[in-house]
């Protein structure tokens, strides 16, 4: 089992920035990819950014150039920093950890943290 706890959400003005943190605990040795997803009201959950255990990062087109994802080498934390925030960035942001050992794979989720961008 892996437990994920996000922090850092809140109310931000358009054009501002935010930093989100996600602390992982439990069987973290099996975590391969860590990611941030978001879900706006009435919309499906979407990938914001992901980072592999090798450090390779990918970003959604909607945040490319405005977001930076990073993680610790010990797998116990992942971070997301976003700049130039827009009202459409308003959503609940979820931390995700993709865990894989031998033939077993699991996805773990945090409880989510609300980000509201005011215009």
Short mmCIF file of N, CA, C and O in Angstrom, two decimals:
data_model
loop_
_atom_site.label_atom_id
_atom_site.label_comp_id
_atom_site.label_asym_id
_atom_site.label_seq_id
_atom_site.Cartn_x
_atom_site.Cartn_y
_atom_site.Cartn_z
N UNK A 1 0.83 -1.20 0.00
CA UNK A 1 0.00 0.00 0.00
C UNK A 1 0.87 1.25 0.00
O UNK A 1 1.95 1.29 0.59
N UNK A 2 0.37 2.26 -0.69
CA UNK A 2 1.03 3.57 -0.72
C UNK A 2 -0.01 4.61 -0.32
O UNK A 2 -1.13 4.60 -0.80
N UNK A 3 0.39 5.49 0.57
CA UNK A 3 -0.47 6.60 0.96
C UNK A 3 0.11 7.89 0.39
O UNK A 3 1.33 8.12 0.44
N UNK A 4 -0.78 8.71 -0.15
CA UNK A 4 -0.37 9.98 -0.76
C UNK A 4 -1.16 11.12 -0.11
O UNK A 4 -2.38 11.04 0.00
N UNK A 5 -0.45 12.16 0.28
CA UNK A 5 -1.09 13.31 0.91
C UNK A 5 -0.64 14.58 0.20
O UNK A 5 0.56 14.89 0.19
N UNK A 6 -1.59 15.28 -0.40
CA UNK A 6 -1.28 16.52 -1.12
C UNK A 6 -1.40 17.72 -0.19
O UNK A 6 -2.15 17.70 0.78
N UNK A 7 -0.70 18.77 -0.58
CA UNK A 7 -0.82 20.04 0.12
C UNK A 7 -0.45 21.15 -0.84
O UNK A 7 0.18 20.91 -1.87
N UNK A 8 -0.86 22.36 -0.50
CA UNK A 8 -0.45 23.53 -1.27
C UNK A 8 -1.52 24.17 -2.11
O UNK A 8 -1.26 25.19 -2.75
N UNK A 9 -2.71 23.64 -2.15
CA UNK A 9 -3.76 24.25 -2.94
C UNK A 9 -4.28 25.52 -2.27
O UNK A 9 -3.85 25.90 -1.19
N UNK A 10 -5.21 26.17 -2.95
CA UNK A 10 -5.80 27.37 -2.38
C UNK A 10 -6.32 28.29 -3.46
O UNK A 10 -6.51 27.89 -4.60
N UNK A 11 -6.54 29.53 -3.08
CA UNK A 11 -7.05 30.55 -3.99
C UNK A 11 -5.89 31.39 -4.50
O UNK A 11 -5.09 31.90 -3.70
N UNK A 12 -5.81 31.52 -5.81
CA UNK A 12 -4.72 32.25 -6.45
C UNK A 12 -5.32 33.17 -7.50
O UNK A 12 -6.29 32.80 -8.17
N UNK A 13 -4.74 34.33 -7.66
CA UNK A 13 -5.20 35.24 -8.71
C UNK A 13 -4.64 34.83 -10.06
O UNK A 13 -3.54 34.25 -10.14
N UNK A 14 -5.38 35.11 -11.10
CA UNK A 14 -4.90 34.83 -12.44
C UNK A 14 -3.55 35.53 -12.67
O UNK A 14 -3.36 36.68 -12.25
N UNK A 15 -2.66 34.79 -13.29
CA UNK A 15 -1.32 35.31 -13.51
C UNK A 15 -0.35 34.94 -12.40
O UNK A 15 0.87 35.13 -12.56
N UNK A 16 -0.88 34.43 -11.32
CA UNK A 16 -0.04 34.05 -10.19
C UNK A 16 0.54 32.66 -10.35
O UNK A 16 0.49 32.05 -11.44
N UNK A 17 1.11 32.16 -9.28
CA UNK A 17 1.74 30.85 -9.32
C UNK A 17 1.32 30.03 -8.10
O UNK A 17 0.81 30.58 -7.12
N UNK A 18 1.55 28.74 -8.20
CA UNK A 18 1.27 27.87 -7.07
C UNK A 18 2.27 26.73 -7.04
O UNK A 18 2.89 26.39 -8.05
N UNK A 19 2.43 26.18 -5.86
CA UNK A 19 3.27 25.01 -5.70
C UNK A 19 2.48 23.96 -4.93
O UNK A 19 1.96 24.25 -3.86
N UNK A 20 2.42 22.79 -5.49
CA UNK A 20 1.75 21.67 -4.84
C UNK A 20 2.79 20.63 -4.43
O UNK A 20 3.77 20.42 -5.14
N UNK A 21 2.54 20.01 -3.30
CA UNK A 21 3.41 18.95 -2.82
C UNK A 21 2.60 17.70 -2.55
O UNK A 21 1.42 17.78 -2.19
N UNK A 22 3.23 16.57 -2.72
CA UNK A 22 2.59 15.30 -2.43
C UNK A 22 3.60 14.41 -1.72
O UNK A 22 4.65 14.11 -2.27
N UNK A 23 3.28 14.04 -0.51
CA UNK A 23 4.15 13.18 0.27
C UNK A 23 3.65 11.74 0.20
O UNK A 23 2.47 11.48 0.43
N UNK A 24 4.54 10.83 -0.12
CA UNK A 24 4.19 9.42 -0.23
C UNK A 24 4.77 8.65 0.94
O UNK A 24 5.86 8.94 1.42
N UNK A 25 4.03 7.65 1.38
CA UNK A 25 4.52 6.78 2.45
C UNK A 25 4.00 5.36 2.18
O UNK A 25 3.12 5.15 1.37
N UNK A 26 4.58 4.41 2.89
CA UNK A 26 4.21 3.02 2.68
C UNK A 26 5.23 2.32 1.80
O UNK A 26 6.42 2.53 1.93
N UNK A 27 4.74 1.54 0.85
CA UNK A 27 5.61 0.74 -0.02
C UNK A 27 6.13 1.57 -1.19
O UNK A 27 5.90 1.24 -2.36
N UNK A 28 6.85 2.61 -0.90
CA UNK A 28 7.27 3.57 -1.93
C UNK A 28 8.35 3.02 -2.84
O UNK A 28 8.60 3.56 -3.91
N UNK A 29 8.99 1.93 -2.45
CA UNK A 29 10.08 1.38 -3.25
C UNK A 29 9.58 0.91 -4.62
O UNK A 29 10.35 0.78 -5.56
N UNK A 30 8.26 0.63 -4.73
CA UNK A 30 7.71 0.13 -5.98
C UNK A 30 7.15 1.21 -6.90
O UNK A 30 6.66 0.91 -7.99
N UNK A 31 7.26 2.46 -6.48
CA UNK A 31 6.69 3.54 -7.29
C UNK A 31 7.55 3.78 -8.52
O UNK A 31 8.75 3.98 -8.41
N UNK A 32 6.92 3.77 -9.67
CA UNK A 32 7.63 4.02 -10.92
C UNK A 32 7.35 5.44 -11.44
O UNK A 32 8.23 6.26 -11.53
N UNK A 33 6.12 5.71 -11.75
CA UNK A 33 5.74 7.02 -12.28
C UNK A 33 4.92 7.75 -11.23
O UNK A 33 4.04 7.16 -10.60
N UNK A 34 5.21 9.03 -11.06
CA UNK A 34 4.39 9.87 -10.20
C UNK A 34 3.82 10.98 -11.07
O UNK A 34 4.46 11.42 -12.04
N UNK A 35 2.62 11.39 -10.75
CA UNK A 35 1.94 12.33 -11.63
C UNK A 35 0.97 13.21 -10.86
O UNK A 35 0.60 12.92 -9.72
N UNK A 36 0.57 14.27 -11.52
CA UNK A 36 -0.50 15.14 -11.06
C UNK A 36 -1.62 15.11 -12.10
O UNK A 36 -1.38 15.26 -13.29
N UNK A 37 -2.82 14.91 -11.59
CA UNK A 37 -4.02 14.98 -12.41
C UNK A 37 -4.89 16.11 -11.84
O UNK A 37 -4.68 16.56 -10.71
N UNK A 38 -5.87 16.52 -12.61
CA UNK A 38 -6.83 17.49 -12.11
C UNK A 38 -8.21 17.18 -12.67
O UNK A 38 -8.35 16.59 -13.74
N UNK A 39 -9.20 17.62 -11.92
CA UNK A 39 -10.58 17.43 -12.34
C UNK A 39 -11.37 18.68 -12.02
O UNK A 39 -11.50 19.06 -10.86
N UNK A 40 -11.85 19.31 -13.08
CA UNK A 40 -12.69 20.49 -12.93
C UNK A 40 -14.15 20.06 -12.84
O UNK A 40 -14.50 18.96 -13.30
N UNK A 41 -15.01 20.88 -12.27
CA UNK A 41 -16.43 20.52 -12.15
C UNK A 41 -17.04 20.18 -13.50
O UNK A 41 -16.89 20.92 -14.47
N UNK A 42 -17.69 19.03 -13.56
CA UNK A 42 -18.35 18.62 -14.78
C UNK A 42 -17.44 18.07 -15.86
O UNK A 42 -17.89 17.78 -16.97
N UNK A 43 -16.17 17.92 -15.54
CA UNK A 43 -15.21 17.43 -16.53
C UNK A 43 -14.53 16.17 -16.04
O UNK A 43 -14.52 15.87 -14.85
N UNK A 44 -13.94 15.45 -16.98
CA UNK A 44 -13.21 14.25 -16.61
C UNK A 44 -11.86 14.60 -16.00
O UNK A 44 -11.29 15.67 -16.29
N UNK A 45 -11.36 13.69 -15.20
CA UNK A 45 -10.02 13.87 -14.65
C UNK A 45 -9.01 13.81 -15.80
O UNK A 45 -9.10 12.94 -16.67
N UNK A 46 -8.05 14.72 -15.78
CA UNK A 46 -7.06 14.77 -16.85
C UNK A 46 -5.65 14.84 -16.28
O UNK A 46 -5.43 15.37 -15.20
N UNK A 47 -4.73 14.30 -17.05
CA UNK A 47 -3.33 14.33 -16.66
C UNK A 47 -2.77 15.74 -16.84
O UNK A 47 -2.94 16.35 -17.89
N UNK A 48 -2.10 16.23 -15.81
CA UNK A 48 -1.44 17.53 -15.90
C UNK A 48 0.04 17.33 -16.24
O UNK A 48 0.57 17.95 -17.17
N UNK A 49 0.70 16.47 -15.48
CA UNK A 49 2.12 16.21 -15.68
C UNK A 49 2.48 14.89 -15.02
O UNK A 49 1.86 14.50 -14.04
N UNK A 50 3.50 14.24 -15.56
CA UNK A 50 3.99 13.01 -14.97
C UNK A 50 5.51 12.99 -15.03
O UNK A 50 6.12 13.68 -15.85
N UNK A 51 6.10 12.21 -14.15
CA UNK A 51 7.55 12.08 -14.12
C UNK A 51 7.92 10.65 -13.77
O UNK A 51 7.40 10.07 -12.82
N UNK A 52 8.81 10.08 -14.57
CA UNK A 52 9.21 8.69 -14.36
C UNK A 52 10.27 8.61 -13.27
O UNK A 52 10.82 9.62 -12.82
N UNK A 53 10.58 7.38 -12.87
CA UNK A 53 11.62 7.21 -11.86
C UNK A 53 12.99 7.57 -12.41
O UNK A 53 13.93 7.78 -11.64
N UNK A 54 13.08 7.69 -13.73
CA UNK A 54 14.32 8.14 -14.35
C UNK A 54 14.39 9.65 -14.51
O UNK A 54 15.40 10.18 -14.98
N UNK A 55 13.30 10.31 -14.16
CA UNK A 55 13.29 11.77 -14.22
C UNK A 55 12.71 12.36 -15.49
O UNK A 55 12.71 13.58 -15.66
N UNK A 56 12.20 11.52 -16.39
CA UNK A 56 11.59 12.04 -17.62
C UNK A 56 10.20 12.58 -17.32
O UNK A 56 9.37 11.88 -16.74
N UNK A 57 9.95 13.80 -17.76
CA UNK A 57 8.68 14.47 -17.47
C UNK A 57 7.87 14.69 -18.74
O UNK A 57 8.43 14.91 -19.82
N UNK A 58 6.56 14.60 -18.59
CA UNK A 58 5.66 14.93 -19.68
C UNK A 58 4.60 15.88 -19.15
O UNK A 58 4.29 15.86 -17.95
N UNK A 59 4.06 16.69 -20.04
CA UNK A 59 3.09 17.70 -19.64
C UNK A 59 1.91 17.72 -20.60
O UNK A 59 2.07 17.48 -21.80
N UNK A 60 0.75 18.05 -20.07
CA UNK A 60 -0.40 18.30 -20.93
C UNK A 60 -0.13 19.56 -21.73
O UNK A 60 0.55 20.48 -21.25
N UNK A 61 -0.66 19.59 -22.93
CA UNK A 61 -0.46 20.77 -23.78
C UNK A 61 -0.95 22.04 -23.09
O UNK A 61 -0.37 23.12 -23.28
N UNK A 62 -2.00 21.92 -22.30
CA UNK A 62 -2.60 23.09 -21.67
C UNK A 62 -1.71 23.73 -20.62
O UNK A 62 -1.93 24.89 -20.25
N UNK A 63 -0.73 23.01 -20.13
CA UNK A 63 0.15 23.57 -19.10
C UNK A 63 1.61 23.63 -19.54
O UNK A 63 2.46 24.13 -18.79
N UNK A 64 1.89 23.14 -20.73
CA UNK A 64 3.27 23.11 -21.20
C UNK A 64 3.86 24.52 -21.22
O UNK A 64 3.23 25.46 -21.71
N UNK A 65 5.03 24.65 -20.66
CA UNK A 65 5.67 25.96 -20.58
C UNK A 65 5.30 26.73 -19.33
O UNK A 65 5.93 27.75 -19.01
N UNK A 66 4.28 26.26 -18.60
CA UNK A 66 3.85 26.95 -17.38
C UNK A 66 4.01 26.08 -16.13
O UNK A 66 3.81 26.56 -15.01
N UNK A 67 4.30 24.80 -16.35
CA UNK A 67 4.35 23.87 -15.23
C UNK A 67 5.70 23.18 -15.15
O UNK A 67 6.38 23.00 -16.17
N UNK A 68 6.07 22.79 -13.94
CA UNK A 68 7.29 22.02 -13.73
C UNK A 68 7.01 20.97 -12.67
O UNK A 68 6.58 21.31 -11.56
N UNK A 69 7.25 19.72 -13.02
CA UNK A 69 7.07 18.63 -12.07
C UNK A 69 8.43 18.11 -11.65
O UNK A 69 9.37 18.06 -12.46
N UNK A 70 8.56 17.73 -10.40
CA UNK A 70 9.81 17.17 -9.91
C UNK A 70 9.50 16.15 -8.83
O UNK A 70 8.39 16.13 -8.28
N UNK A 71 10.47 15.31 -8.54
CA UNK A 71 10.27 14.30 -7.49
C UNK A 71 11.59 14.05 -6.79
O UNK A 71 12.67 14.32 -7.33
N UNK A 72 11.51 13.53 -5.59
CA UNK A 72 12.72 13.20 -4.86
C UNK A 72 13.25 11.84 -5.34
O UNK A 72 12.50 11.01 -5.84
N UNK A 73 14.53 11.63 -5.18
CA UNK A 73 15.14 10.36 -5.59
C UNK A 73 14.66 9.19 -4.75
O UNK A 73 14.73 8.04 -5.19
N UNK A 74 14.15 9.49 -3.58
CA UNK A 74 13.71 8.43 -2.68
C UNK A 74 12.24 8.09 -2.86
O UNK A 74 11.69 7.29 -2.12
N UNK A 75 11.62 8.67 -3.87
CA UNK A 75 10.21 8.34 -4.19
C UNK A 75 9.22 8.81 -3.16
O UNK A 75 8.04 8.42 -3.24
N UNK A 76 9.64 9.59 -2.19
CA UNK A 76 8.68 9.92 -1.16
C UNK A 76 7.98 11.25 -1.35
O UNK A 76 7.20 11.66 -0.50
N UNK A 77 8.25 11.93 -2.48
CA UNK A 77 7.55 13.19 -2.72
C UNK A 77 7.58 13.56 -4.20
O UNK A 77 8.54 13.24 -4.91
N UNK A 78 6.52 14.23 -4.61
CA UNK A 78 6.47 14.78 -5.96
C UNK A 78 5.89 16.19 -5.83
O UNK A 78 5.06 16.46 -4.96
N UNK A 79 6.36 17.07 -6.68
CA UNK A 79 5.99 18.47 -6.59
C UNK A 79 5.50 18.97 -7.95
O UNK A 79 5.91 18.47 -8.99
N UNK A 80 4.65 19.96 -7.91
CA UNK A 80 4.19 20.61 -9.13
C UNK A 80 4.20 22.11 -8.89
O UNK A 80 3.61 22.59 -7.94
N UNK A 81 4.87 22.81 -9.77
CA UNK A 81 4.83 24.27 -9.72
C UNK A 81 4.24 24.76 -11.02
O UNK A 81 4.62 24.30 -12.10
N UNK A 82 3.29 25.68 -10.91
CA UNK A 82 2.66 26.24 -12.10
C UNK A 82 2.71 27.75 -12.03
O UNK A 82 2.47 28.34 -10.97
N UNK A 83 3.01 28.37 -13.16
CA UNK A 83 3.05 29.82 -13.26
C UNK A 83 1.98 30.30 -14.23
O UNK A 83 1.37 29.50 -14.94
N UNK A 84 1.80 31.59 -14.28
CA UNK A 84 0.86 32.21 -15.22
C UNK A 84 -0.50 31.52 -15.17
O UNK A 84 -1.06 31.13 -16.20
N UNK A 85 -1.01 31.36 -13.98
CA UNK A 85 -2.26 30.61 -13.80
C UNK A 85 -3.43 31.30 -14.48
O UNK A 85 -3.50 32.54 -14.54
N UNK A 86 -4.35 30.48 -14.97
CA UNK A 86 -5.54 30.95 -15.65
C UNK A 86 -6.77 30.42 -14.91
O UNK A 86 -6.70 29.39 -14.25
N UNK A 87 -7.89 31.09 -15.06
CA UNK A 87 -9.12 30.59 -14.42
C UNK A 87 -9.43 29.14 -14.80
O UNK A 87 -9.96 28.38 -13.99
N UNK A 88 -9.06 28.76 -16.02
CA UNK A 88 -9.33 27.38 -16.46
C UNK A 88 -8.43 26.35 -15.78
O UNK A 88 -8.61 25.15 -15.97
N UNK A 89 -7.48 26.81 -14.99
CA UNK A 89 -6.67 25.88 -14.19
C UNK A 89 -7.39 25.49 -12.90
O UNK A 89 -6.90 24.63 -12.16
N UNK A 90 -8.51 26.12 -12.64
CA UNK A 90 -9.28 25.80 -11.45
C UNK A 90 -9.76 24.36 -11.49
O UNK A 90 -10.38 23.93 -12.45
N UNK A 91 -9.43 23.61 -10.46
CA UNK A 91 -9.78 22.19 -10.41
C UNK A 91 -9.32 21.62 -9.07
O UNK A 91 -8.60 22.28 -8.32
N UNK A 92 -9.73 20.40 -8.81
CA UNK A 92 -9.14 19.63 -7.73
C UNK A 92 -7.94 18.89 -8.32
O UNK A 92 -8.07 18.20 -9.34
N UNK A 93 -6.80 19.06 -7.71
CA UNK A 93 -5.57 18.45 -8.19
C UNK A 93 -5.27 17.21 -7.35
O UNK A 93 -5.26 17.27 -6.11
N UNK A 94 -5.00 16.10 -8.05
CA UNK A 94 -4.75 14.82 -7.40
C UNK A 94 -3.34 14.33 -7.70
O UNK A 94 -2.87 14.37 -8.85
N UNK A 95 -2.71 13.83 -6.69
CA UNK A 95 -1.42 13.17 -6.83
C UNK A 95 -1.66 11.70 -7.16
O UNK A 95 -2.58 11.07 -6.61
N UNK A 96 -0.84 11.16 -8.04
CA UNK A 96 -0.96 9.76 -8.44
C UNK A 96 0.40 9.09 -8.41
O UNK A 96 1.41 9.69 -8.78
N UNK A 97 0.41 7.86 -7.95
CA UNK A 97 1.64 7.06 -7.97
C UNK A 97 1.34 5.73 -8.65
O UNK A 97 0.41 5.02 -8.24
N UNK A 98 2.10 5.45 -9.70
CA UNK A 98 1.95 4.16 -10.38
C UNK A 98 3.00 3.22 -9.84
O UNK A 98 4.20 3.48 -9.97
N UNK A 99 2.51 2.15 -9.24
CA UNK A 99 3.36 1.21 -8.50
C UNK A 99 3.47 -0.07 -9.30
O UNK A 99 2.47 -0.60 -9.80
N UNK A 100 4.68 -0.60 -9.43
CA UNK A 100 4.86 -1.81 -10.23
C UNK A 100 6.00 -2.64 -9.68
O UNK A 100 7.13 -2.15 -9.58
N UNK A 101 5.69 -3.88 -9.33
CA UNK A 101 6.72 -4.84 -8.92
C UNK A 101 6.35 -6.19 -9.53
O UNK A 101 5.23 -6.67 -9.33
N UNK A 102 7.31 -6.76 -10.27
CA UNK A 102 7.10 -8.03 -11.00
C UNK A 102 5.86 -7.86 -11.87
O UNK A 102 5.80 -6.99 -12.70
N UNK A 103 4.84 -8.66 -11.69
CA UNK A 103 3.66 -8.61 -12.55
C UNK A 103 2.50 -7.86 -11.91
O UNK A 103 1.39 -7.88 -12.43
N UNK A 104 2.76 -7.21 -10.82
CA UNK A 104 1.69 -6.51 -10.11
C UNK A 104 1.83 -5.01 -10.34
O UNK A 104 2.90 -4.44 -10.14
N UNK A 105 0.73 -4.40 -10.76
CA UNK A 105 0.70 -2.95 -10.95
C UNK A 105 -0.52 -2.37 -10.26
O UNK A 105 -1.60 -2.94 -10.32
N UNK A 106 -0.33 -1.23 -9.65
CA UNK A 106 -1.43 -0.55 -8.97
C UNK A 106 -1.27 0.96 -9.14
O UNK A 106 -0.16 1.45 -9.27
N UNK A 107 -2.37 1.63 -9.11
CA UNK A 107 -2.39 3.08 -9.08
C UNK A 107 -2.94 3.55 -7.74
O UNK A 107 -3.98 3.07 -7.29
N UNK A 108 -2.24 4.48 -7.13
CA UNK A 108 -2.66 5.05 -5.87
C UNK A 108 -2.95 6.54 -6.07
O UNK A 108 -2.29 7.21 -6.87
N UNK A 109 -3.93 7.03 -5.31
CA UNK A 109 -4.35 8.42 -5.43
C UNK A 109 -4.38 9.11 -4.08
O UNK A 109 -4.71 8.48 -3.06
N UNK A 110 -4.07 10.38 -4.12
CA UNK A 110 -4.26 11.20 -2.94
C UNK A 110 -5.71 11.65 -2.85
O UNK A 110 -6.52 11.36 -3.73
N UNK A 111 -6.01 12.40 -1.82
CA UNK A 111 -7.39 12.83 -1.58
C UNK A 111 -7.76 14.06 -2.39
O UNK A 111 -8.93 14.39 -2.54
N UNK A 112 -6.77 14.72 -2.96
CA UNK A 112 -7.01 15.89 -3.78
C UNK A 112 -6.88 17.19 -3.00
O UNK A 112 -7.13 17.24 -1.80
N UNK A 113 -6.47 18.23 -3.71
CA UNK A 113 -6.38 19.56 -3.11
C UNK A 113 -6.98 20.57 -4.10
O UNK A 113 -6.69 20.52 -5.30
N UNK A 114 -7.82 21.44 -3.61
CA UNK A 114 -8.54 22.38 -4.46
C UNK A 114 -7.64 23.55 -4.84
O UNK A 114 -6.98 24.15 -3.98
N UNK A 115 -7.63 23.86 -6.11
CA UNK A 115 -6.95 25.06 -6.62
C UNK A 115 -8.00 25.90 -7.32
O UNK A 115 -8.68 25.43 -8.24
N UNK A 116 -8.14 27.15 -6.88
CA UNK A 116 -9.10 28.06 -7.48
C UNK A 116 -8.35 29.29 -7.97
O UNK A 116 -7.64 29.93 -7.20
N UNK A 117 -8.48 29.58 -9.26
CA UNK A 117 -7.82 30.73 -9.86
C UNK A 117 -8.88 31.77 -10.17
O UNK A 117 -9.79 31.52 -10.97
N UNK A 118 -8.77 32.93 -9.54
CA UNK A 118 -9.76 33.99 -9.74
C UNK A 118 -9.30 34.93 -10.84
O UNK A 118 -8.11 35.21 -10.99
N UNK A 119 -10.25 35.40 -11.60
CA UNK A 119 -9.92 36.29 -12.72
C UNK A 119 -9.88 37.74 -12.28
O UNK A 119 -10.26 38.10 -11.18
#
